[in-house]
Tab-separated table of C-alpha atoms in Angstrom:
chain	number	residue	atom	x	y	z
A	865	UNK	CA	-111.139	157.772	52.504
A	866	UNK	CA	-111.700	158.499	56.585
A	867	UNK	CA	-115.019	156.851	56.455
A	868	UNK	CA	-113.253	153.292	54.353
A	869	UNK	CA	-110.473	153.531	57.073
A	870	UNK	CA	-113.232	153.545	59.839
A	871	UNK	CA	-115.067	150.756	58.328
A	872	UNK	CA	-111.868	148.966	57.832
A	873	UNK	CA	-110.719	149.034	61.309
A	874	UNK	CA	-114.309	148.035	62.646
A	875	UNK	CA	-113.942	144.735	60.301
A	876	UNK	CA	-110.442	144.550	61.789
A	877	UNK	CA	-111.686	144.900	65.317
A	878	UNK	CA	-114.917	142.221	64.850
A	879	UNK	CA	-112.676	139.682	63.446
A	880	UNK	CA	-110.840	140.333	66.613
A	881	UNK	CA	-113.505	140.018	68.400
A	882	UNK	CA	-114.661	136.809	67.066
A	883	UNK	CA	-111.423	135.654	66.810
A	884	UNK	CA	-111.382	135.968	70.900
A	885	UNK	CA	-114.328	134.456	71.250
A	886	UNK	CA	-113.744	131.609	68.989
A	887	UNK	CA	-110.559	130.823	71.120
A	888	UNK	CA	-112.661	130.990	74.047
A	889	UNK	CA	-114.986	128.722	72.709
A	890	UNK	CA	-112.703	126.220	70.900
A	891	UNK	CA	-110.502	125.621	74.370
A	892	UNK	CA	-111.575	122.826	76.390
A	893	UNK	CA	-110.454	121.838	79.643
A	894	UNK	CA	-110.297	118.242	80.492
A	895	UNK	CA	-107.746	118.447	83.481
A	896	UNK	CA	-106.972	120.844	86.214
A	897	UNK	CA	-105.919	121.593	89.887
A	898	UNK	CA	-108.578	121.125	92.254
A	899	UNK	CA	-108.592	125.035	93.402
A	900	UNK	CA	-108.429	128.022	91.141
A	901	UNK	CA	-106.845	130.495	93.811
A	902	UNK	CA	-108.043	134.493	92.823
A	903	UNK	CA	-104.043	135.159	92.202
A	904	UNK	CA	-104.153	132.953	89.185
A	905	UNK	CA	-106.800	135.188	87.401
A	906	UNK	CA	-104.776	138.742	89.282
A	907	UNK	CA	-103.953	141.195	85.969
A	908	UNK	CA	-100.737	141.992	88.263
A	909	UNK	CA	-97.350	140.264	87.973
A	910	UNK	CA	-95.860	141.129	91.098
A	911	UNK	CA	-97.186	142.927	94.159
A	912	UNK	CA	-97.102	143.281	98.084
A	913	UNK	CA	-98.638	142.129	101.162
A	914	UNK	CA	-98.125	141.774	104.070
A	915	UNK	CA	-94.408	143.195	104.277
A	916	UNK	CA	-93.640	140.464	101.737
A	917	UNK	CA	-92.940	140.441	98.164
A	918	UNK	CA	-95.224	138.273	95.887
A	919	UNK	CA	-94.795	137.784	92.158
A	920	UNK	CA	-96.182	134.584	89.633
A	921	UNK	CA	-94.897	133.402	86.679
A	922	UNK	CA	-97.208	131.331	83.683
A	923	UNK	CA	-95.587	128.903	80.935
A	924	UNK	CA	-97.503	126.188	78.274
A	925	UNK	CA	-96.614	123.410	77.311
A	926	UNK	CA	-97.410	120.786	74.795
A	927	UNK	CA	-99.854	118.139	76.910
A	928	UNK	CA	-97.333	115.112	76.259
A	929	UNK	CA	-94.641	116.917	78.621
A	930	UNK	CA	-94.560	116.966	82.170
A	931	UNK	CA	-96.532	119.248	84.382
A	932	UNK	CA	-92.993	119.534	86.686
A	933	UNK	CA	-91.351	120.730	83.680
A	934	UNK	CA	-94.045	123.419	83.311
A	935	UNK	CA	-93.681	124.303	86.808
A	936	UNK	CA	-89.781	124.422	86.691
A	937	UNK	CA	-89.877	126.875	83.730
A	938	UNK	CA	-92.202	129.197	85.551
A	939	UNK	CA	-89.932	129.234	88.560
A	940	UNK	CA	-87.294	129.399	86.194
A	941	UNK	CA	-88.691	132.850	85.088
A	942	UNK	CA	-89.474	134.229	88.499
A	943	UNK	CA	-85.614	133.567	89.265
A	944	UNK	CA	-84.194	135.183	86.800
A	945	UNK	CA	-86.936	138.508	86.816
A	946	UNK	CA	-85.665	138.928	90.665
A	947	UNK	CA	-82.073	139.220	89.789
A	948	UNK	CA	-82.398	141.192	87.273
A	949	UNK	CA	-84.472	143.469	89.052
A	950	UNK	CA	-81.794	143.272	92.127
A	951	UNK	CA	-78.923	144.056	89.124
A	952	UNK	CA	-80.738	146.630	87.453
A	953	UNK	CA	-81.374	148.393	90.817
A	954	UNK	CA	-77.920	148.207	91.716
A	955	UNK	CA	-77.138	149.652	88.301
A	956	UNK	CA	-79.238	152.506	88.577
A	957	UNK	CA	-77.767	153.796	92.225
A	958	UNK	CA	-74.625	153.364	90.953
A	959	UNK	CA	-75.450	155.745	88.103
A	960	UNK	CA	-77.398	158.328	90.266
A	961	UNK	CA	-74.145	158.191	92.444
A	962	UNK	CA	-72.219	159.352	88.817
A	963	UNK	CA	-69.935	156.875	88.895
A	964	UNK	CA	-68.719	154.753	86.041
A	965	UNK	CA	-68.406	151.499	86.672
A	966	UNK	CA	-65.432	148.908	85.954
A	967	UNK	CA	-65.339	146.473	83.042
A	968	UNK	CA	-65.227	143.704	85.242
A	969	UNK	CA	-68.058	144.760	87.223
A	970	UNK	CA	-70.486	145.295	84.653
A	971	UNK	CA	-69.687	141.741	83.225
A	972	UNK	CA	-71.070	140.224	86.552
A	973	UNK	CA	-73.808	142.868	86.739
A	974	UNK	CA	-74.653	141.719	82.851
A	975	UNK	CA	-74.732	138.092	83.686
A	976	UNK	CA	-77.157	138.756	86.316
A	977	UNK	CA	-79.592	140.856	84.082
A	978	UNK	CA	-79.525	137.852	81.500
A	979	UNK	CA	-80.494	135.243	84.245
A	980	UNK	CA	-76.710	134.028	84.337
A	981	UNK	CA	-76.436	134.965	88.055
A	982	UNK	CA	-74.974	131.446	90.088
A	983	UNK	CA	-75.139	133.268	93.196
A	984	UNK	CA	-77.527	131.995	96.196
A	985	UNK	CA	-81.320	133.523	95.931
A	986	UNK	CA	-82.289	133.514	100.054
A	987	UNK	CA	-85.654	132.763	100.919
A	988	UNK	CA	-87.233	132.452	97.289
A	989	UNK	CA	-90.099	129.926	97.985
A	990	UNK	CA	-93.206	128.652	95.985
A	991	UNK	CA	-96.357	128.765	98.266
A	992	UNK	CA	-99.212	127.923	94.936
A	993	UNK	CA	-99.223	126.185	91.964
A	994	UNK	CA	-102.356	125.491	89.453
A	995	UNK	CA	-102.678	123.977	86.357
A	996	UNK	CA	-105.064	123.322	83.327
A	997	UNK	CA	-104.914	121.320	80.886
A	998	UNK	CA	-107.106	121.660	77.733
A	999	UNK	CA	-107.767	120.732	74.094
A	1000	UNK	CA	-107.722	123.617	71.486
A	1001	UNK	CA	-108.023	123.149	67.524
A	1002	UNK	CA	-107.792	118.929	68.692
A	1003	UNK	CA	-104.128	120.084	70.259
A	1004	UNK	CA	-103.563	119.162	73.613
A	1005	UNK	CA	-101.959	121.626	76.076
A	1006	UNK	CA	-101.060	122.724	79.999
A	1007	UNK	CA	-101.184	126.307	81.561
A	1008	UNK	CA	-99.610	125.996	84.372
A	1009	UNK	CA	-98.688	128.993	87.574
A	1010	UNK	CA	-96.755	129.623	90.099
A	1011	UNK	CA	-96.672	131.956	93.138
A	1012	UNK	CA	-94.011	132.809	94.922
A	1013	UNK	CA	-93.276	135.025	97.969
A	1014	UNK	CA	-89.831	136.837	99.474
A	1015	UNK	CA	-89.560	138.828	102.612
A	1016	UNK	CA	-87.825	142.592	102.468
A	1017	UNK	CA	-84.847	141.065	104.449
A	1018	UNK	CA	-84.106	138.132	101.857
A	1019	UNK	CA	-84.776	140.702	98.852
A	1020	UNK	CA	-81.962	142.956	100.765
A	1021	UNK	CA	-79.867	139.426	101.490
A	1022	UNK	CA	-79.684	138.464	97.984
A	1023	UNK	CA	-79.308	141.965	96.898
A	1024	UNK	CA	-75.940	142.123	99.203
A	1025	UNK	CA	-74.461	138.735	97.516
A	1026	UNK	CA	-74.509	140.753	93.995
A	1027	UNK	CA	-72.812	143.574	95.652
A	1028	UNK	CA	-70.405	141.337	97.372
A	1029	UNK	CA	-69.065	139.646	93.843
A	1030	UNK	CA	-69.016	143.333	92.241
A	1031	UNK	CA	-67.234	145.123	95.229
A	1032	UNK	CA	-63.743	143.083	94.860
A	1033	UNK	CA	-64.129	143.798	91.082
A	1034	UNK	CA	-64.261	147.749	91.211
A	1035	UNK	CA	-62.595	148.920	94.400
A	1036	UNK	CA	-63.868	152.764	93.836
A	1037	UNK	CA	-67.108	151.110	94.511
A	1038	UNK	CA	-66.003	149.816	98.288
A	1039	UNK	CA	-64.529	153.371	98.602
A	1040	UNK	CA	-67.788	154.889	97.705
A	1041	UNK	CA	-69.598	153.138	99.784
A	1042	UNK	CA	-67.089	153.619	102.934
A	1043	UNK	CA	-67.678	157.157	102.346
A	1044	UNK	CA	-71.811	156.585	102.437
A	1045	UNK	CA	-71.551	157.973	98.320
A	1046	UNK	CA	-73.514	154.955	97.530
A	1047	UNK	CA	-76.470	153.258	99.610
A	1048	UNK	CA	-77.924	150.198	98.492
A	1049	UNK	CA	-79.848	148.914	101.079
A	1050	UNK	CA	-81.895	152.651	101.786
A	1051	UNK	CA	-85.409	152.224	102.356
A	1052	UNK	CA	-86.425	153.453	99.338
A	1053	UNK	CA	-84.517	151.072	97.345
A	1054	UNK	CA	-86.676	149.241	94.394
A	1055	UNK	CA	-89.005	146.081	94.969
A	1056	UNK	CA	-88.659	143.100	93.617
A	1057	UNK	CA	-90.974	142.418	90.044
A	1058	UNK	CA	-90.691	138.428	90.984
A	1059	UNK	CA	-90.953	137.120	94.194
A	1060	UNK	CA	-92.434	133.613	94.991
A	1061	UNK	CA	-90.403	130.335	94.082
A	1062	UNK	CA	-89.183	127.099	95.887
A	1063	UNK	CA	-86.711	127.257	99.081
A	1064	UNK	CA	-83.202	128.628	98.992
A	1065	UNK	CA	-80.887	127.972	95.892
């Protein structure tokens, strides 16, 4: 029985294999930007440099949209990773402090986290785009990327417009924070997992 479940999951794993490879070999590409910067190929999603905070975002797309579309979902994503990142690190200090938090509060907190936020993103600023487009299985279709970059004091600038909306919600929290119970803005507080994306909302 061990030695049909090895076999088994070497089968499995070369029809992976050739699977990949057929993939690889079946996708053409018949269109793309001029420069392939090394951050398009980077296995990370979001790192830093620099003092700054860099993050990129991928979507596809069928090859009879537009490549602008592509790009505006991508930035779309990056948006809505950095405030939930900002909400979720709010959320978390809040909880180390052992406070509950109001009703009213967590519904603003909770329409950050699901990319709801309408507050102002400072400094959030595309600085790459790339783009292929390629024929797979006869199918036309665009990859396109984005890279964006924020600086620690916009991160910390947004971060204080979420806190601002939540503050008049849950006075205990203004209280808490008269009485340094709660820091937000420490040095140790969280980066951002997005970071790049067009100028100021």
């Amino acid at each position: 029985m061990k030695l049909l479940l090895v076999i088994s999951a070497l089968v499995i794993a070369g029809c992976s294999s050739s699977t990949k490879s057929e993939y690889q070999l079946s996708r053409k590409v018949i269109d793309s930007s001029k420069i392939k910067s090394e951050w398009v190929e980077k296995s990370q999603l979001a790192w830093e440099a620099e003092n700054k905070y860099y993050s990129k975002a991928s979507h596809t797309i069928r090859g009879d949209q537009q490549l602008n579309a592509c790009y505006d979902l991508a930035k779309l994503d990056l948006k809505e990773n950095l405030i939930t990142e900002i909400s979720s690190d709010i959320k978390g200090t809040i909880d180390n402090a052992q406070m509950s938090i109001s009703e009213n509060a967590e519904t603003i907190l909770g329409k950050a986290r699901s990319g709801k936020w309408e507050g102002t993103i400072y400094g959030f600023r595309v600085t790459e785009q790339y783009f292929e487009r390629y024929l797979i299985g006869g199918v036309e279709r665009i990859d396109c990327f984005v890279l964006t970059e924020l600086s620690k004091q916009d991160y910390d600038k947004t971060k204080r417009s979420v806190v601002d909306k939540i503050v008049p919600e849950d006075p205990r929290i203004k209280e808490a924070i008269a009485k340094k119970q709660i820091n937000f803005f420490a040095e140790e507080s969280r980066k951002p997992s997005s970071g790049k994306a067009q100028d100021s909302e």
